[in-house]
Amino acid sequence: MAKVNQNYLQLQGSYLFSEIAKRRTKFISENPQADIISLGIGDVTRPLPDAVIASLHAAVEDMTDTKTFKGYGPEQGYDFLLQQIVEHDYAARGINIQTDEVFVSDGSKCDVSNIQEIFSNDTIIAVTDPVYPVYVDSNVMAGRSGNYSKLTNRYENIVYLPCNSDNKFIPSLPDRKVDLIYLCYPNNPTGMTLSKDELKKWVDFAKANKCIILYDSAYEAYIQEDDVPRSIYEIEGAREVAIEFRSLSKTAGFTGVRCAYTVVPKEVKAYDEQGNEITLRDLWNRRQTTKFNGVSYITQKGAAAIYSDAGKEQISKLVQYYMNNAKIIREGISSLGFEVYGGVNAPYIWLKTPEGFGSWEFFDKLLQTANIVGTPGVGFGQSGEGYFRLTAFGSLENTERAIERIRNIKF
Ligand SMILES: *Cc1c(COP(=O)(O)O)cnc(C)c1O
């Protein structure tokens, strides 16, 4: 008799996006003429940069000739891409990362959810609340979460670090023993950041307590302000305690093409049962070479093009396009008297819902009176209750129209 992995039965249904879809469908069926604008999506909408397109085409041509054809490549990524990553994303900022510490993959979602495999089953994880749900669910699947409490809307063995307007969305250091800490900055969903001094506290904490920080930097390209670290390795000591995840998804429009990378410096160590130090870079290498067969040559050629002069300029334009939307939303919404966060170094705007509106009541109000779909903050965790996420990934035209409509709502 085949039995299922019982841990999967601990997962809470992907309630958030199915509930949004359900309410949207119901509204459309009752109001078939409604012109709905979505500011809820976490996906890019602009086409790939020209430099990437040209490089993808050239790579396809390579596949037509025996002399340039590529079969299986190195599981860790082609050297031509690793070199570019190390040079432009790290060395150019004075950060020492070697090519054999970088692992190219088909997305950060897989990397941030697979990384927990190399840690023991009794690892205690800490996450911010609200949180990108993948960090939690991948640990639920592995059996680390304990039971889910419908009373608190939390798993009993996970340490949650609340982020709200009281602490300016800066989580406090854990007051309990933890082993793995997931941090995502610039943050999805709040759009907030940590300064270098704040991030330094986490690196120091991790060193003092022998923890590892899993640093998701998917929105690094959106950083506009100087004091915001673009990589955790800008912080002294981070090479000993941090694994960093970067993705081309939001940086260069690769959500459909799929390319990301993970950095595991050789100094990052964890312990075996006997207390011996084990180099995590080697474990991750073993994991990837066993379970992953590399990102396609064509994709990696396309990815390398973002580091050319033309590519850099084009992706910067792409980011500016979305950040202009973010500014329109942030300024538009705050001029209406809303308490607004994020949208300065990230494509997400996190607003406090008006008095008397929970996250879902605000969702319904926005849908019914302005025909706008956003994302209820409570869907990202209990501390998101009373907040709402709008995204800057739409078109300029729809963003402007959406703000005009919100202006006309009477609360
Ligand atoms: C979009 C996003 C990613 C990127 O995921 P990919 O699998 O690389 O597309 C990673 N982390 C967060 C928090 C995100 O929002």
Coordinates of C-alpha atoms and ligand atoms in Angstrom, one line a residue:
M1 CA 0.0 0.0 0.0
A2 CA 1.5 3.3 -1.0
K3 CA 1.3 6.0 1.6
V4 CA 1.5 9.7 1.0
N5 CA 4.0 12.0 2.7
Q6 CA 1.8 12.9 5.7
N7 CA 3.5 16.3 5.9
Y8 CA 1.8 17.4 2.8
L9 CA -1.5 17.1 4.6
Q10 CA -0.4 19.8 7.0
L11 CA -0.3 22.3 4.2
Q12 CA -3.0 25.0 4.3
G13 CA -4.7 25.3 0.9
S14 CA -3.4 28.1 -1.3
Y15 CA -6.3 30.0 0.1
L16 CA -5.1 33.5 -0.9
F17 CA -5.0 33.3 -4.7
S18 CA -7.9 30.9 -5.1
E19 CA -10.1 33.1 -2.9
I20 CA -9.1 36.2 -4.9
A21 CA -10.0 34.3 -8.1
K22 CA -13.3 33.1 -6.7
R23 CA -14.4 36.6 -5.6
R24 CA -13.2 38.1 -8.9
T25 CA -15.1 35.5 -11.0
K26 CA -18.3 36.0 -8.9
F27 CA -18.1 39.8 -9.4
I28 CA -17.5 39.4 -13.2
S29 CA -20.5 37.0 -13.5
E30 CA -22.7 39.6 -11.8
N31 CA -21.1 42.6 -13.6
P32 CA -20.1 41.3 -17.1
Q33 CA -19.4 44.8 -18.4
A34 CA -17.0 45.7 -15.6
D35 CA -13.5 46.7 -16.8
I36 CA -11.3 45.2 -14.2
I37 CA -7.8 46.5 -13.5
S38 CA -5.4 44.2 -11.7
L39 CA -2.9 45.7 -9.3
G40 CA -2.6 42.3 -7.7
I41 CA -0.2 40.4 -9.9
G42 CA 3.3 39.6 -8.8
D43 CA 4.4 39.0 -12.4
V44 CA 6.1 41.3 -14.8
T45 CA 4.2 42.4 -18.0
R46 CA 6.8 44.2 -20.2
P47 CA 8.6 42.2 -23.0
L48 CA 12.3 41.0 -22.7
P49 CA 15.1 43.5 -23.4
D50 CA 16.3 43.6 -27.0
A51 CA 19.8 42.5 -26.0
V52 CA 18.4 39.4 -24.4
I53 CA 16.2 38.6 -27.4
A54 CA 19.2 38.9 -29.8
S55 CA 21.3 36.7 -27.6
L56 CA 18.5 34.1 -27.3
H57 CA 18.2 34.0 -31.1
A58 CA 22.0 33.6 -31.6
A59 CA 21.9 30.7 -29.1
V60 CA 19.2 29.0 -31.0
E61 CA 21.4 29.3 -34.1
D62 CA 24.2 27.6 -32.2
M63 CA 22.0 24.6 -31.7
T64 CA 21.6 24.2 -35.5
D65 CA 25.2 23.2 -36.1
T66 CA 27.2 20.2 -34.9
K67 CA 30.2 22.4 -34.2
T68 CA 28.3 24.7 -31.8
F69 CA 25.5 22.4 -30.6
K70 CA 25.2 22.0 -26.8
G71 CA 23.9 19.0 -24.9
Y72 CA 24.0 18.7 -21.2
G73 CA 25.9 21.5 -19.6
P74 CA 27.6 21.9 -16.2
E75 CA 24.9 21.5 -13.5
Q76 CA 26.2 24.7 -11.8
G77 CA 25.9 26.8 -14.9
Y78 CA 28.1 27.7 -17.9
D79 CA 31.3 29.6 -17.1
F80 CA 30.5 32.4 -19.5
L81 CA 27.5 33.3 -17.2
L82 CA 29.2 32.6 -13.9
Q83 CA 32.0 35.0 -14.8
Q84 CA 29.5 37.8 -15.7
I85 CA 27.6 37.3 -12.4
V86 CA 30.8 37.4 -10.3
E87 CA 32.2 40.4 -12.1
H88 CA 29.1 42.6 -12.4
D89 CA 26.9 41.7 -9.4
Y90 CA 29.8 41.3 -6.9
A91 CA 33.3 42.3 -7.9
A92 CA 32.0 45.7 -9.3
R93 CA 30.7 46.4 -5.8
G94 CA 33.9 45.3 -4.0
I95 CA 32.5 41.9 -3.0
N96 CA 34.6 38.8 -3.3
I97 CA 32.6 35.8 -4.7
Q98 CA 34.2 33.0 -6.7
T99 CA 32.5 31.4 -9.7
D100 CA 32.5 28.0 -7.9
E101 CA 30.3 29.6 -5.2
V102 CA 27.6 30.5 -7.7
F103 CA 24.9 28.0 -8.8
V104 CA 22.7 28.9 -11.7
S105 CA 19.2 27.6 -11.6
D106 CA 15.8 27.8 -13.2
G107 CA 14.3 30.1 -10.5
S108 CA 14.7 31.4 -7.0
K109 CA 11.4 29.8 -6.0
C110 CA 13.0 26.3 -6.5
D111 CA 16.2 27.4 -4.8
V112 CA 14.6 28.9 -1.7
S113 CA 12.3 25.9 -1.4
N114 CA 15.0 23.2 -2.1
I115 CA 17.7 24.7 0.2
Q116 CA 16.1 23.4 3.4
E117 CA 16.9 19.8 2.2
I118 CA 20.6 20.2 3.2
F119 CA 19.6 21.0 6.8
S120 CA 18.6 18.5 9.5
N121 CA 14.9 17.7 10.2
D122 CA 14.9 19.3 13.6
T123 CA 16.1 22.6 12.3
I124 CA 14.1 25.6 13.7
I125 CA 13.2 28.1 11.1
A126 CA 12.3 31.8 11.6
V127 CA 10.4 33.8 9.0
T128 CA 9.1 37.3 9.0
D129 CA 5.3 37.8 9.2
P130 CA 4.0 38.7 6.6
V131 CA 6.1 36.4 4.4
Y132 CA 6.6 34.9 0.9
P133 CA 4.7 31.6 1.5
V134 CA 7.2 29.4 -0.2
Y135 CA 9.7 29.6 2.8
V136 CA 7.0 28.2 5.1
D137 CA 5.4 25.6 2.8
S138 CA 8.7 24.0 1.8
N139 CA 9.4 23.4 5.5
V140 CA 5.9 22.1 6.1
M141 CA 6.5 19.6 3.3
A142 CA 9.7 18.5 5.0
G143 CA 8.0 18.0 8.3
R144 CA 9.5 20.9 10.3
S145 CA 6.4 23.0 10.9
G146 CA 4.5 21.1 13.6
N147 CA 0.7 21.4 13.6
Y148 CA -1.2 24.4 12.2
S149 CA -3.3 26.3 14.7
K150 CA -6.5 27.7 13.3
L151 CA -6.7 29.9 16.4
T152 CA -3.4 31.7 15.7
N153 CA -3.2 31.0 11.9
R154 CA 0.4 29.8 12.6
Y155 CA 2.4 26.6 12.6
E156 CA 3.5 25.7 16.2
N157 CA 7.2 25.0 15.5
I158 CA 7.9 28.0 13.2
V159 CA 9.2 31.2 14.7
Y160 CA 7.4 34.2 13.3
L161 CA 8.9 37.7 13.4
P162 CA 6.0 40.2 13.1
C163 CA 6.5 43.2 10.8
N164 CA 4.0 46.0 11.1
S165 CA 3.8 49.8 11.3
D166 CA 4.7 49.7 15.0
N167 CA 8.2 48.4 14.2
K168 CA 8.4 50.2 10.8
F169 CA 8.4 46.7 9.3
I170 CA 11.8 45.9 10.8
P171 CA 11.6 42.5 12.5
S172 CA 13.1 42.1 16.0
L173 CA 15.8 39.5 16.5
P174 CA 14.4 36.1 17.6
D175 CA 13.9 35.8 21.3
R176 CA 14.2 32.0 21.0
K177 CA 16.8 29.5 19.6
V178 CA 16.5 29.4 15.8
D179 CA 18.8 27.8 13.2
L180 CA 17.7 29.1 9.8
I181 CA 16.4 32.7 9.2
Y182 CA 14.7 33.6 6.0
L183 CA 15.0 37.3 5.1
C184 CA 13.7 38.9 1.9
Y185 CA 14.9 42.4 1.1
P186 CA 13.6 44.5 -0.6
N187 CA 10.6 42.7 0.8
N188 CA 7.7 41.0 -0.9
P189 CA 4.9 41.8 0.1
T190 CA 5.7 45.0 2.1
G191 CA 8.1 46.6 -0.3
M192 CA 10.2 47.7 2.7
T193 CA 14.0 47.4 3.1
L194 CA 16.7 47.0 5.8
S195 CA 19.6 49.5 6.0
K196 CA 23.1 48.3 6.2
D197 CA 23.2 48.8 10.0
E198 CA 20.0 46.8 10.5
L199 CA 21.2 44.0 8.3
K200 CA 24.5 44.0 10.2
K201 CA 22.5 43.1 13.4
W202 CA 21.2 40.0 11.7
V203 CA 24.6 38.9 10.5
D204 CA 26.1 39.4 14.0
F205 CA 23.2 37.5 15.5
A206 CA 23.7 34.6 13.1
K207 CA 27.4 34.5 13.9
A208 CA 26.9 34.6 17.6
N209 CA 24.2 31.9 17.5
K210 CA 25.5 29.7 14.7
C211 CA 22.5 30.3 12.5
I212 CA 22.4 30.6 8.7
I213 CA 20.6 33.5 7.0
L214 CA 18.8 32.6 3.7
Y215 CA 18.7 36.0 2.0
D216 CA 16.2 36.3 -0.9
S217 CA 17.3 39.3 -3.0
A218 CA 14.8 38.9 -5.9
Y219 CA 14.1 42.7 -5.9
E220 CA 17.7 43.9 -5.7
A221 CA 17.4 45.7 -9.1
Y222 CA 14.6 47.9 -7.7
I223 CA 16.8 49.5 -5.0
Q224 CA 17.1 53.3 -5.5
E225 CA 18.5 54.5 -2.2
D226 CA 22.2 54.4 -1.3
D227 CA 22.0 53.0 2.3
V228 CA 20.1 49.9 1.2
P229 CA 22.4 46.9 0.8
R230 CA 22.2 45.3 -2.7
S231 CA 23.8 42.1 -1.4
I232 CA 24.1 40.7 2.1
Y233 CA 27.8 40.2 1.3
E234 CA 28.2 44.0 1.6
I235 CA 27.9 43.3 5.4
E236 CA 31.1 42.2 7.2
G237 CA 31.0 38.6 8.3
A238 CA 28.2 37.6 5.9
R239 CA 30.4 35.2 3.9
E240 CA 30.4 33.0 7.0
V241 CA 26.7 32.9 7.6
A242 CA 24.6 33.8 4.6
I243 CA 23.3 32.1 1.4
E244 CA 22.0 34.6 -1.2
F245 CA 19.3 34.0 -3.8
R246 CA 19.0 36.2 -6.9
S247 CA 16.7 35.9 -9.8
L248 CA 16.4 37.4 -13.3
S249 CA 12.6 37.2 -13.0
K250 CA 11.9 40.7 -11.7
T251 CA 15.3 42.1 -12.8
A252 CA 15.0 41.4 -16.5
G253 CA 11.6 40.0 -17.2
F254 CA 12.6 36.4 -17.0
T255 CA 9.5 35.1 -15.1
G256 CA 8.6 33.0 -18.2
V257 CA 12.1 32.3 -19.4
R258 CA 13.4 31.1 -16.0
C259 CA 16.9 31.9 -14.7
A260 CA 18.2 32.6 -11.2
Y261 CA 21.3 31.8 -9.1
T262 CA 22.2 31.0 -5.6
V263 CA 25.5 32.0 -3.9
V264 CA 27.0 29.7 -1.2
P265 CA 30.3 31.0 0.0
K266 CA 32.8 28.4 1.1
E267 CA 33.0 29.8 4.6
V268 CA 29.3 29.0 5.3
K269 CA 29.3 25.9 7.6
A270 CA 26.8 23.9 9.6
Y271 CA 27.3 21.0 11.9
D272 CA 26.9 17.2 11.7
E273 CA 25.6 15.0 14.6
Q274 CA 29.2 14.9 16.1
G275 CA 29.5 18.6 15.9
N276 CA 32.0 18.7 13.0
E277 CA 31.8 21.6 10.6
I278 CA 30.4 20.8 7.2
T279 CA 30.8 23.1 4.2
L280 CA 27.4 23.9 2.9
R281 CA 28.7 24.8 -0.6
D282 CA 29.7 21.2 -1.1
L283 CA 26.4 19.8 0.1
W284 CA 24.5 22.2 -2.2
N285 CA 26.8 21.2 -5.0
R286 CA 26.0 17.5 -4.3
R287 CA 22.3 18.2 -4.1
Q288 CA 22.3 20.1 -7.4
T289 CA 24.4 17.7 -9.4
T290 CA 22.2 14.8 -8.2
K291 CA 18.8 16.3 -8.6
F292 CA 19.2 19.1 -11.3
N293 CA 20.6 19.0 -14.8
G294 CA 21.3 22.6 -15.4
V295 CA 19.6 25.6 -17.0
S296 CA 19.3 25.4 -20.8
Y297 CA 22.3 26.8 -22.8
I298 CA 19.8 29.1 -24.7
T299 CA 18.5 30.6 -21.5
Q300 CA 21.9 31.1 -20.0
K301 CA 23.0 32.9 -23.2
G302 CA 20.0 35.1 -22.9
A303 CA 20.8 35.7 -19.2
A304 CA 24.4 36.7 -19.9
A305 CA 23.2 39.5 -22.2
I306 CA 21.8 41.5 -19.3
Y307 CA 25.4 42.2 -18.3
S308 CA 26.4 43.8 -21.7
D309 CA 26.3 47.6 -21.9
A310 CA 23.1 47.6 -23.9
G311 CA 21.6 45.0 -21.7
K312 CA 22.3 47.0 -18.5
E313 CA 20.8 50.1 -20.0
Q314 CA 17.7 48.2 -21.2
I315 CA 17.0 46.5 -17.8
S316 CA 17.5 49.8 -16.0
K317 CA 14.8 51.2 -18.3
L318 CA 12.5 48.3 -17.5
V319 CA 13.0 48.8 -13.8
Q320 CA 12.4 52.6 -14.2
Y321 CA 9.1 51.9 -16.0
Y322 CA 7.8 49.8 -13.0
M323 CA 9.2 52.2 -10.4
N324 CA 7.4 55.1 -12.1
N325 CA 4.2 53.1 -11.6
A326 CA 5.2 52.5 -8.0
K327 CA 5.6 56.3 -7.5
I328 CA 2.2 57.0 -9.1
I329 CA 0.6 54.5 -6.8
R330 CA 2.5 55.5 -3.7
E331 CA 2.0 59.3 -4.1
G332 CA -1.6 58.9 -5.4
I333 CA -2.7 56.7 -2.5
S334 CA -0.9 58.7 0.2
S335 CA -2.4 62.0 -1.1
L336 CA -5.8 60.4 -0.3
G337 CA -4.8 60.1 3.3
F338 CA -3.8 56.4 3.4
E339 CA -0.8 55.2 5.4
V340 CA 1.5 53.9 2.7
Y341 CA 4.7 51.8 2.9
G342 CA 7.1 50.4 0.3
G343 CA 7.2 51.5 -3.3
V344 CA 10.5 53.4 -3.0
N345 CA 13.0 50.5 -3.4
A346 CA 10.5 47.9 -4.5
P347 CA 7.6 47.4 -7.0
Y348 CA 5.2 46.7 -4.1
I349 CA 3.1 49.2 -2.2
W350 CA 1.8 48.1 1.2
L351 CA -1.1 50.2 2.5
K352 CA -2.9 50.3 5.8
T353 CA -6.6 49.7 5.2
P354 CA -8.9 52.4 6.4
E355 CA -10.6 52.3 9.9
G356 CA -13.2 49.6 9.9
F357 CA -11.8 47.6 7.0
G358 CA -10.0 44.3 7.4
S359 CA -7.8 43.1 4.4
W360 CA -10.7 41.2 2.8
E361 CA -13.3 43.9 3.4
F362 CA -11.0 46.4 1.7
F363 CA -10.5 43.9 -1.2
D364 CA -14.3 43.7 -1.7
K365 CA -14.7 47.5 -1.5
L366 CA -12.0 48.1 -4.1
L367 CA -13.4 45.4 -6.4
Q368 CA -17.0 46.5 -6.1
T369 CA -16.6 50.3 -6.2
A370 CA -13.5 50.7 -8.4
N371 CA -13.2 47.3 -10.2
I372 CA -9.6 47.0 -9.0
V373 CA -8.1 43.7 -7.9
G374 CA -5.3 43.9 -5.3
T375 CA -4.0 41.4 -2.7
P376 CA -5.2 41.2 0.9
G377 CA -2.2 41.5 3.3
V378 CA -3.6 38.9 5.7
G379 CA -2.9 36.3 2.9
F380 CA 0.8 36.7 3.6
G381 CA 0.4 36.0 7.3
Q382 CA -1.5 37.1 10.4
S383 CA 0.5 40.3 10.8
G384 CA -0.6 41.3 7.3
E385 CA -4.2 41.7 8.6
G386 CA -5.3 45.3 8.1
Y387 CA -2.9 45.8 5.2
F388 CA -3.2 45.5 1.4
R389 CA -0.7 45.0 -1.4
L390 CA -0.7 46.9 -4.7
T391 CA 1.9 46.1 -7.4
A392 CA 3.6 48.3 -9.9
F393 CA 3.8 45.6 -12.6
G394 CA 0.9 46.8 -14.6
S395 CA 0.9 49.2 -17.6
L396 CA 1.4 52.9 -17.0
E397 CA -2.0 53.5 -18.4
N398 CA -3.8 51.1 -16.1
T399 CA -1.9 52.3 -13.1
E400 CA -3.0 55.9 -13.8
R401 CA -6.6 54.8 -14.4
A402 CA -6.6 52.7 -11.2
I403 CA -5.5 55.6 -9.0
E404 CA -8.1 57.9 -10.6
R405 CA -10.8 55.3 -9.7
I406 CA -9.5 54.9 -6.1
R407 CA -9.7 58.7 -5.8
N408 CA -13.4 58.6 -6.4
I409 CA -14.2 55.9 -3.8
K410 CA -16.1 57.2 -0.7
F411 CA -15.0 55.4 2.4
Ligands
LIG1 C1 9.3 36.7 -7.6 C2 10.0 36.2 -6.4 C3 11.1 35.3 -6.5 C4 11.6 34.9 -7.9 O1 11.1 33.6 -8.2 P1 11.6 32.9 -9.5 O2 11.3 31.5 -9.3 O3 13.0 33.2 -9.7 O4 10.7 33.5 -10.6 C5 11.8 35.0 -5.4 N1 11.4 35.4 -4.2 C6 10.4 36.3 -4.0 C7 10.1 36.8 -2.7 C8 9.6 36.7 -5.1 O5 8.6 37.5 -5.0

